[in-house]
PDB file of C-alpha atoms in Angstrom:
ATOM      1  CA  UNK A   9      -2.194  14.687   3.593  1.00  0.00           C
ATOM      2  CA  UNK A  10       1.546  13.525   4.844  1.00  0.00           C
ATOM      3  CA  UNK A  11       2.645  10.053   3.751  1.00  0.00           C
ATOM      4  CA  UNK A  12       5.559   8.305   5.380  1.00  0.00           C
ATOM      5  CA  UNK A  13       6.344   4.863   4.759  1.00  0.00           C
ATOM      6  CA  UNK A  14       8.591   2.320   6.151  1.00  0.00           C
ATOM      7  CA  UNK A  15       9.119  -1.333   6.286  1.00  0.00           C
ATOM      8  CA  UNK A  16      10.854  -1.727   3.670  1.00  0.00           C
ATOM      9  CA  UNK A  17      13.527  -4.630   3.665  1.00  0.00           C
ATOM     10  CA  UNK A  18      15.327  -7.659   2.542  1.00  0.00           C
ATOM     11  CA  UNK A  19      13.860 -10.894   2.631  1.00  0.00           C
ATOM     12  CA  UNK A  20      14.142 -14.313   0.653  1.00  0.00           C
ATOM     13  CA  UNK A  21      11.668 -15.597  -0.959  1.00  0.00           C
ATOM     14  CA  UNK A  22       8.774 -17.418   0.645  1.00  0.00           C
ATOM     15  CA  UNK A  23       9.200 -14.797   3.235  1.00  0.00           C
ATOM     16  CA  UNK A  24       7.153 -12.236   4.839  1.00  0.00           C
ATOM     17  CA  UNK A  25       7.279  -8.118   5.361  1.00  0.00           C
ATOM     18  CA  UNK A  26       4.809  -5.571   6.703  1.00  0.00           C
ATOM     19  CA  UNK A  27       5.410  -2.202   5.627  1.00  0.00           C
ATOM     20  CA  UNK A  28       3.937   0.618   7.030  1.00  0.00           C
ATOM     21  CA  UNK A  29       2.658   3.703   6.073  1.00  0.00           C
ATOM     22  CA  UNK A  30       2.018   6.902   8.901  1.00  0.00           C
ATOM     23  CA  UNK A  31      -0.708   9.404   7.144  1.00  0.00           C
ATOM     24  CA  UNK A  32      -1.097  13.079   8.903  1.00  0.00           C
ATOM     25  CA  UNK A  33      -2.513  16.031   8.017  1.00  0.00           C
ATOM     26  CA  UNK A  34      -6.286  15.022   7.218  1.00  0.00           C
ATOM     27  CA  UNK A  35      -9.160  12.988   8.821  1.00  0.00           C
ATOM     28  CA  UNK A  36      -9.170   9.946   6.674  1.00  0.00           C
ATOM     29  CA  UNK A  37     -12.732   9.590   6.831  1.00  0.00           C
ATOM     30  CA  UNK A  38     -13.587  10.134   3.072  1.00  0.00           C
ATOM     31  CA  UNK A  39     -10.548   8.507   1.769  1.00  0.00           C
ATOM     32  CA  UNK A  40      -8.656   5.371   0.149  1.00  0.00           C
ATOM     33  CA  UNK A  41      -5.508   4.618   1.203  1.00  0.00           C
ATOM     34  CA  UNK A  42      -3.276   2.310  -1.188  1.00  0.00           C
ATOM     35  CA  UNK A  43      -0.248   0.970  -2.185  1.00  0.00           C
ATOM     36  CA  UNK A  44       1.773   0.919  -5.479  1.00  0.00           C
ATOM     37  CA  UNK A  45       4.627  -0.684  -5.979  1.00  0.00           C
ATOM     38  CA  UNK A  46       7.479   0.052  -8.994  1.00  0.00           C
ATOM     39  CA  UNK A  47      10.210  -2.367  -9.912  1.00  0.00           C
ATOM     40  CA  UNK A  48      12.879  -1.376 -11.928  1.00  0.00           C
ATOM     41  CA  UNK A  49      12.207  -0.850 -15.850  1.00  0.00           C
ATOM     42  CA  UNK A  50       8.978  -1.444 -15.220  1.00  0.00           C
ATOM     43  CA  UNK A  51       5.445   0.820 -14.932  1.00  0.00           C
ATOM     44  CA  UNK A  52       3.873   1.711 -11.137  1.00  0.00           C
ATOM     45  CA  UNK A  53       1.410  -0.546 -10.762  1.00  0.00           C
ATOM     46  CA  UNK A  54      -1.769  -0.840  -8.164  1.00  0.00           C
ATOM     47  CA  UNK A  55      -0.839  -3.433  -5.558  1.00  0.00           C
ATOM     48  CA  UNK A  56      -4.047  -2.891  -2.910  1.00  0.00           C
ATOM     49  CA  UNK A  57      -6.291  -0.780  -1.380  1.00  0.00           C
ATOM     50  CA  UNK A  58      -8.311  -0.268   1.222  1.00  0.00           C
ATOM     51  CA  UNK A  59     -11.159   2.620   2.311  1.00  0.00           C
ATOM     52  CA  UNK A  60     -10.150   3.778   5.667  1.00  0.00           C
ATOM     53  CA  UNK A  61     -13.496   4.391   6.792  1.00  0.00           C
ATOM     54  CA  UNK A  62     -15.545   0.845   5.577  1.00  0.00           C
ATOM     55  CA  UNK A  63     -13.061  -1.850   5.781  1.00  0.00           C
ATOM     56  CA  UNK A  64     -13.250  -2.718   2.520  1.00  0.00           C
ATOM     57  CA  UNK A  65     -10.005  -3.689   0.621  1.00  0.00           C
ATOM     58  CA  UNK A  66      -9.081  -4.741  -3.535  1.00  0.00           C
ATOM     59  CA  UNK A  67      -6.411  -6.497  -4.143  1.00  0.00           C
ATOM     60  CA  UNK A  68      -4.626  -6.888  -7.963  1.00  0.00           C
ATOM     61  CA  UNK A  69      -4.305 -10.917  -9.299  1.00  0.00           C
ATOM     62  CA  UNK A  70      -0.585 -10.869  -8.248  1.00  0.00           C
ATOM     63  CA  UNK A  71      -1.052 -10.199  -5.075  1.00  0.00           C
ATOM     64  CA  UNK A  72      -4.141 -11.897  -4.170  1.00  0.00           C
ATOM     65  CA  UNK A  73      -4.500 -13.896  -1.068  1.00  0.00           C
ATOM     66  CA  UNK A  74      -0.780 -13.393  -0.410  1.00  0.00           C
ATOM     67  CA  UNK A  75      -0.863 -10.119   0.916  1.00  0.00           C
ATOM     68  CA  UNK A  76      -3.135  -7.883   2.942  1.00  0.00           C
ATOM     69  CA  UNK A  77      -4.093  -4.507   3.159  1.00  0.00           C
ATOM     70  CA  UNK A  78      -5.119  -3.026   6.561  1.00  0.00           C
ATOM     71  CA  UNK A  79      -5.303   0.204   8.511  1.00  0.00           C
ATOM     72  CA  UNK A  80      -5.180   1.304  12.237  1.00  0.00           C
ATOM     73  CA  UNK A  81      -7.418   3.912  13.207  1.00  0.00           C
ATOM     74  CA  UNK A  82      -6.259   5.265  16.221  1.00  0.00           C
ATOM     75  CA  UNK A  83      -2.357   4.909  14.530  1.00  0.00           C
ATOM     76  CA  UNK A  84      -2.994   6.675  11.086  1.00  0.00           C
ATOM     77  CA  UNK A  85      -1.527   4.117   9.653  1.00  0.00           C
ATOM     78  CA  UNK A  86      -2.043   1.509   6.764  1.00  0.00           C
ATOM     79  CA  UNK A  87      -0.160  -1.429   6.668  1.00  0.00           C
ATOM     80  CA  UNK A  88       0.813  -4.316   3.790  1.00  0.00           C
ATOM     81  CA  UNK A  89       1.170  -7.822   5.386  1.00  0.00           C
ATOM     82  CA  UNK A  90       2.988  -9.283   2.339  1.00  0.00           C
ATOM     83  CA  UNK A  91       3.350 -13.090   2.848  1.00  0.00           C
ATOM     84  CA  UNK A  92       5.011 -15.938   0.721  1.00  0.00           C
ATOM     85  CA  UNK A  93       6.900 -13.276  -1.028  1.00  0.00           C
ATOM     86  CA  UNK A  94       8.265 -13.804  -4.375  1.00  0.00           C
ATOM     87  CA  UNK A  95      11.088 -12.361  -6.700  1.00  0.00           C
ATOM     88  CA  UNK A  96       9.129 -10.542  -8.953  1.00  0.00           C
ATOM     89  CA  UNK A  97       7.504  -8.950  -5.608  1.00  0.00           C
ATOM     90  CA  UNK A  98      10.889  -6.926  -5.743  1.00  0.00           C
ATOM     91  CA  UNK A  99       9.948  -3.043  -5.939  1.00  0.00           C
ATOM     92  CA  UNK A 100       9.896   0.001  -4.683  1.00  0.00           C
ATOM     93  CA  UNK A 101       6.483   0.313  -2.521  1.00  0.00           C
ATOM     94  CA  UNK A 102       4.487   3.704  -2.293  1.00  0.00           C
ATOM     95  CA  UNK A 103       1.887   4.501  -0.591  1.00  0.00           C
ATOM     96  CA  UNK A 104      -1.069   6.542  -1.646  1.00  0.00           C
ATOM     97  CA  UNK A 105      -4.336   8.585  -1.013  1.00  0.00           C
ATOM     98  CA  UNK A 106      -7.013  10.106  -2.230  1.00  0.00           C
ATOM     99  CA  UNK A 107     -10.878  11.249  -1.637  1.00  0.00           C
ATOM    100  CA  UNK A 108     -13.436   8.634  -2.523  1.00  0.00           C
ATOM    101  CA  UNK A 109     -15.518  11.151  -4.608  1.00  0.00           C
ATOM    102  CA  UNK A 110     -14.109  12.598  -7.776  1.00  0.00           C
ATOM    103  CA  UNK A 111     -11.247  11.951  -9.579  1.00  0.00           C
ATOM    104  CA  UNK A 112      -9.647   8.414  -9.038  1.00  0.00           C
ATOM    105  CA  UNK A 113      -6.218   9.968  -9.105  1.00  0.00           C
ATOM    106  CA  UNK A 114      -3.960   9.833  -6.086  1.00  0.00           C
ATOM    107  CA  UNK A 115      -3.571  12.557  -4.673  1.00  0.00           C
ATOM    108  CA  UNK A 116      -1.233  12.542  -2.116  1.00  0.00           C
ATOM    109  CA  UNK A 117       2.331   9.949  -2.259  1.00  0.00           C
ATOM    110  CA  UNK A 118       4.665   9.060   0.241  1.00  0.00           C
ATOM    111  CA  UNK A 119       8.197   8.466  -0.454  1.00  0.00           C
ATOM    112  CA  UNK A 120       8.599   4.911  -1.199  1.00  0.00           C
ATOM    113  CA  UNK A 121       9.968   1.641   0.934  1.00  0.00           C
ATOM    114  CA  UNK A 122      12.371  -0.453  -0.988  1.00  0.00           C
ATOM    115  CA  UNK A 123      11.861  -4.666  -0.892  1.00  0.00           C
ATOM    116  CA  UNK A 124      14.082  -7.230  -2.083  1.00  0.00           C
ATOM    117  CA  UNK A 125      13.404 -10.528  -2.581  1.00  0.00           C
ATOM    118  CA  UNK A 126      16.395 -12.952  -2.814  1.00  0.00           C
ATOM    119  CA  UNK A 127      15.943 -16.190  -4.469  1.00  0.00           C
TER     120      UNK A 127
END
């Protein structure tokens, strides 16, 4: 599985970004796509995720019911609406896979999208 992501940006605070993430190489049926994010000095952390073949999404506390996780079939693609964005928002975002059974490791990383929030 090939991860590319993109999106990435500048933005002030209160604003909004939708990264992007294009996934080849596998059918998706049997996995979860999410993203991470990493700011600096700080630990990756789980942002959201989503199983590509269910529609069914998690979210962590910081990010809930500000952003949204979401995934075109037809595109390969998984996308993070992030809405009312705030400073601490400001990381690098990855984005992730793996297979639904077995080890809840991802697998499979794509390169990373850089946001900045300006206050």
């Amino acid at each position: 599985v090939q991860l590319q992501a993109s999106g990435g940006g500048v933005v002030q605070a209160g604003g909004s970004l939708r990264p992007s993430c294009a996934v080849s190489g596998r059918t998706l049926s049997y996995y979860i796509m999410a993203w991470f994010r990493q700011a600096p000095g700080k630990e990756r952390e789980f942002v959201a995720g989503i199983r590509w073949s269910a529609n069914i999404a998690k979210y962590s506390e910081s990010v809930e019911g500000r952003f949204t996780i979401s995934r075109d079939k037809p595109k390969n693609t998984v996308y993070l609406q992030m809405n009312n964005l705030k400073p601490e928002d400001a990381a690098v975002y990855y984005c992730a896979a793996r297979m639904m059974a077995g080890s809840e490791e991802y697998a499979y990383w794509g390169q990373g999208t850089l946001v900045t929030v300006s206050s």
